[in-house]
Amino acid sequence: MKRSQLAREIVEILALTLLIFLIVRFVVQSYHIDGQSMEPGLYTGQFVMVNKTAYLFSPPERGDVIVFRYPHDTKVDYIKRIIGLPGDTIDTDYKNVYVNGKLLNESYVNIPYNRSGEHWVVPANQYFVMGDNRPASDDSRSWGFVPKDYIIGKAAIVFWPLNTIHFIDTYYDTYKDIPNPKK
């Protein structure tokens, strides 16, 4: 093999390695589930793949499971489900969540629980998030909204352990009939 051909192959391998590194670094990220706030869909010890480019060309939607920097300590990342978009009104009673006056039929919640009589209006460029395991979730009901800039990406796939591999459901049907917020 000629030296020039060997040098070319080394440069190609290095370029491919750099490309793969950049894709992994800037497009996807893994997130380790630590805690029970997203049960029954996500459990402690699982790893999820986070799509960091999901919101470059379209905004987050209700039902998306996102990883974000916790607003009160940005060194800590959380994973929760988006319930409310900018402009939405969120109301709760002990067992139910209402978005813009529409009752959510949340089949993914095993134990519905809220403080009764709570009311929020989601500010511009912020999101209202909740864990699926309502009694065990520290979320927007306690500490407020998630700024759009704090969203790392959309959790897309559980990839570890191997026997739990699956796409993360956004429960489109739960949110499809919610009216847009009143302007």
Short mmCIF file of C-alpha atoms in Angstrom, two decimals:
data_model
loop_
_atom_site.label_atom_id
_atom_site.label_comp_id
_atom_site.label_asym_id
_atom_site.label_seq_id
_atom_site.Cartn_x
_atom_site.Cartn_y
_atom_site.Cartn_z
CA MET A 1 0.00 0.00 0.00
CA LYS A 2 1.38 3.39 -0.92
CA ARG A 3 2.00 5.99 1.76
CA SER A 4 -0.37 8.47 0.15
CA GLN A 5 -3.16 5.91 0.09
CA LEU A 6 -2.52 5.03 3.76
CA ALA A 7 -2.50 8.70 4.73
CA ARG A 8 -5.76 9.24 2.86
CA GLU A 9 -7.43 6.30 4.67
CA ILE A 10 -6.25 7.62 8.04
CA VAL A 11 -7.68 11.08 7.25
CA GLU A 12 -10.99 9.49 6.15
CA ILE A 13 -11.21 7.45 9.37
CA LEU A 14 -10.45 10.52 11.49
CA ALA A 15 -13.03 12.59 9.60
CA LEU A 16 -15.68 9.89 10.03
CA THR A 17 -14.84 9.59 13.73
CA LEU A 18 -15.16 13.36 14.14
CA LEU A 19 -18.50 13.36 12.30
CA ILE A 20 -19.87 10.59 14.52
CA PHE A 21 -18.64 12.43 17.62
CA LEU A 22 -20.33 15.67 16.53
CA ILE A 23 -23.62 13.88 15.80
CA VAL A 24 -23.57 12.15 19.16
CA ARG A 25 -22.54 15.33 21.00
CA PHE A 26 -24.92 17.82 19.39
CA VAL A 27 -27.85 15.76 18.08
CA VAL A 28 -28.55 13.13 20.71
CA GLN A 29 -27.86 12.65 24.39
CA SER A 30 -28.55 9.82 26.77
CA TYR A 31 -30.37 10.47 30.03
CA HIS A 32 -30.42 8.14 33.04
CA ILE A 33 -33.79 7.85 34.80
CA ASP A 34 -33.30 8.36 38.52
CA GLY A 35 -36.52 8.41 40.49
CA GLN A 36 -40.11 7.33 40.22
CA SER A 37 -41.72 10.53 38.93
CA MET A 38 -42.36 9.15 35.41
CA GLU A 39 -43.66 5.70 36.36
CA PRO A 40 -45.29 3.62 34.98
CA GLY A 41 -43.76 4.58 31.63
CA LEU A 42 -40.16 5.19 32.75
CA TYR A 43 -38.35 3.54 35.66
CA THR A 44 -35.20 4.18 37.68
CA GLY A 45 -32.19 2.64 35.97
CA GLN A 46 -33.47 3.01 32.42
CA PHE A 47 -31.60 5.10 29.86
CA VAL A 48 -33.43 7.18 27.27
CA MET A 49 -32.16 8.75 24.06
CA VAL A 50 -32.88 12.48 23.92
CA ASN A 51 -33.26 14.20 20.54
CA LYS A 52 -31.55 17.56 21.06
CA THR A 53 -32.64 18.85 17.62
CA ALA A 54 -36.36 18.05 17.99
CA TYR A 55 -37.32 21.66 18.58
CA LEU A 56 -35.10 23.45 16.07
CA PHE A 57 -37.90 23.76 13.51
CA SER A 58 -41.07 23.11 15.49
CA PRO A 59 -42.07 23.96 19.03
CA PRO A 60 -42.63 21.47 21.85
CA GLU A 61 -46.11 19.96 21.98
CA ARG A 62 -48.40 18.82 24.76
CA GLY A 63 -47.61 15.22 25.64
CA ASP A 64 -43.93 15.41 24.71
CA VAL A 65 -41.61 13.95 27.33
CA ILE A 66 -38.69 16.35 27.67
CA VAL A 67 -35.38 16.55 29.45
CA PHE A 68 -34.63 20.03 30.76
CA ARG A 69 -32.50 21.94 33.21
CA TYR A 70 -34.31 22.36 36.52
CA PRO A 71 -35.18 26.08 36.81
CA HIS A 72 -34.04 26.35 40.45
CA ASP A 73 -30.69 24.56 39.88
CA THR A 74 -29.59 24.47 36.25
CA LYS A 75 -26.86 21.91 37.04
CA VAL A 76 -29.64 19.33 37.55
CA ASP A 77 -31.63 17.80 34.67
CA TYR A 78 -35.23 16.60 35.01
CA ILE A 79 -37.51 14.55 32.76
CA LYS A 80 -41.26 15.31 32.67
CA ARG A 81 -44.25 15.46 30.30
CA ILE A 82 -45.40 18.77 28.80
CA ILE A 83 -48.97 19.46 29.87
CA GLY A 84 -49.27 23.17 29.08
CA LEU A 85 -47.95 25.38 26.29
CA PRO A 86 -47.40 29.15 26.38
CA GLY A 87 -50.77 30.86 26.89
CA ASP A 88 -52.54 27.74 28.23
CA THR A 89 -54.52 27.78 31.45
CA ILE A 90 -54.05 24.77 33.70
CA ASP A 91 -56.54 23.94 36.45
CA THR A 92 -56.53 21.01 38.85
CA ASP A 93 -58.79 19.38 41.36
CA TYR A 94 -57.75 16.42 43.51
CA LYS A 95 -57.80 13.91 40.64
CA ASN A 96 -58.09 15.86 37.39
CA VAL A 97 -56.12 18.21 35.19
CA TYR A 98 -57.84 20.66 32.84
CA VAL A 99 -56.07 22.45 30.00
CA ASN A 100 -57.94 25.45 28.58
CA GLY A 101 -61.09 24.11 30.22
CA LYS A 102 -60.77 20.62 28.69
CA LEU A 103 -60.46 17.63 31.03
CA LEU A 104 -57.42 15.47 30.24
CA ASN A 105 -58.12 11.74 30.09
CA GLU A 106 -54.61 10.67 31.11
CA SER A 107 -54.48 6.90 30.63
CA TYR A 108 -50.75 6.93 31.44
CA VAL A 109 -51.37 8.15 35.03
CA ASN A 110 -51.97 5.30 37.49
CA ILE A 111 -52.69 7.39 40.58
CA PRO A 112 -54.16 10.81 39.85
CA TYR A 113 -53.24 13.31 42.55
CA ASN A 114 -53.13 17.10 42.77
CA ARG A 115 -53.68 19.80 45.27
CA SER A 116 -57.23 20.97 44.71
CA GLY A 117 -58.16 24.31 43.25
CA GLU A 118 -54.82 25.22 41.66
CA HIS A 119 -54.78 27.55 38.62
CA TRP A 120 -51.89 28.56 36.36
CA VAL A 121 -51.53 30.60 33.18
CA VAL A 122 -48.43 29.55 31.25
CA PRO A 123 -46.29 32.59 30.32
CA ALA A 124 -44.82 33.19 26.87
CA ASN A 125 -41.82 30.97 26.02
CA GLN A 126 -42.43 28.70 29.01
CA TYR A 127 -44.00 25.29 29.58
CA PHE A 128 -45.99 23.55 32.32
CA VAL A 129 -44.66 20.04 33.00
CA MET A 130 -45.79 17.17 35.20
CA GLY A 131 -44.48 13.71 36.02
CA ASP A 132 -46.73 10.77 35.17
CA ASN A 133 -46.50 9.45 38.75
CA ARG A 134 -48.36 12.42 40.22
CA PRO A 135 -48.01 11.64 43.96
CA ALA A 136 -44.21 11.27 43.59
CA SER A 137 -43.44 14.04 41.09
CA ASP A 138 -41.70 17.33 41.82
CA ASP A 139 -42.90 19.40 38.89
CA SER A 140 -44.52 22.65 37.70
CA ARG A 141 -47.25 22.27 40.32
CA SER A 142 -44.59 22.95 42.96
CA TRP A 143 -41.95 25.18 41.39
CA GLY A 144 -43.46 26.77 38.30
CA PHE A 145 -42.70 26.80 34.60
CA VAL A 146 -39.83 25.59 32.40
CA PRO A 147 -38.33 28.28 30.14
CA LYS A 148 -37.98 27.15 26.51
CA ASP A 149 -34.23 27.85 26.68
CA TYR A 150 -33.89 25.26 29.48
CA ILE A 151 -35.23 22.40 27.32
CA ILE A 152 -32.41 20.05 26.32
CA GLY A 153 -34.53 17.91 24.03
CA LYS A 154 -37.32 15.44 23.50
CA ALA A 155 -36.99 11.99 25.09
CA ALA A 156 -37.60 9.60 22.21
CA ILE A 157 -36.50 6.04 22.98
CA VAL A 158 -35.80 3.91 26.02
CA PHE A 159 -32.67 2.00 24.99
CA TRP A 160 -31.42 0.36 28.20
CA PRO A 161 -31.90 -2.20 29.65
CA LEU A 162 -32.31 -4.02 26.37
CA ASN A 163 -35.47 -5.85 27.48
CA THR A 164 -37.24 -2.47 27.91
CA ILE A 165 -36.46 -0.88 24.52
CA HIS A 166 -39.41 1.15 23.24
CA PHE A 167 -40.41 4.51 21.77
CA ILE A 168 -41.73 6.95 24.36
CA ASP A 169 -45.44 7.59 23.79
CA THR A 170 -46.65 11.20 23.61
CA TYR A 171 -50.31 10.11 23.92
CA TYR A 172 -51.39 12.26 21.01
CA ASP A 173 -55.08 11.35 21.46
CA THR A 174 -55.06 12.74 25.02
CA TYR A 175 -54.11 16.21 23.82
CA LYS A 176 -55.46 16.48 20.26
CA ASP A 177 -58.82 18.08 21.19
CA ILE A 178 -57.51 20.73 23.58
CA PRO A 179 -58.52 24.15 22.33
CA ASN A 180 -55.79 26.68 21.66
CA PRO A 181 -55.27 29.25 24.41
CA LYS A 182 -57.37 32.39 24.30
CA LYS A 183 -55.35 35.35 23.10
#
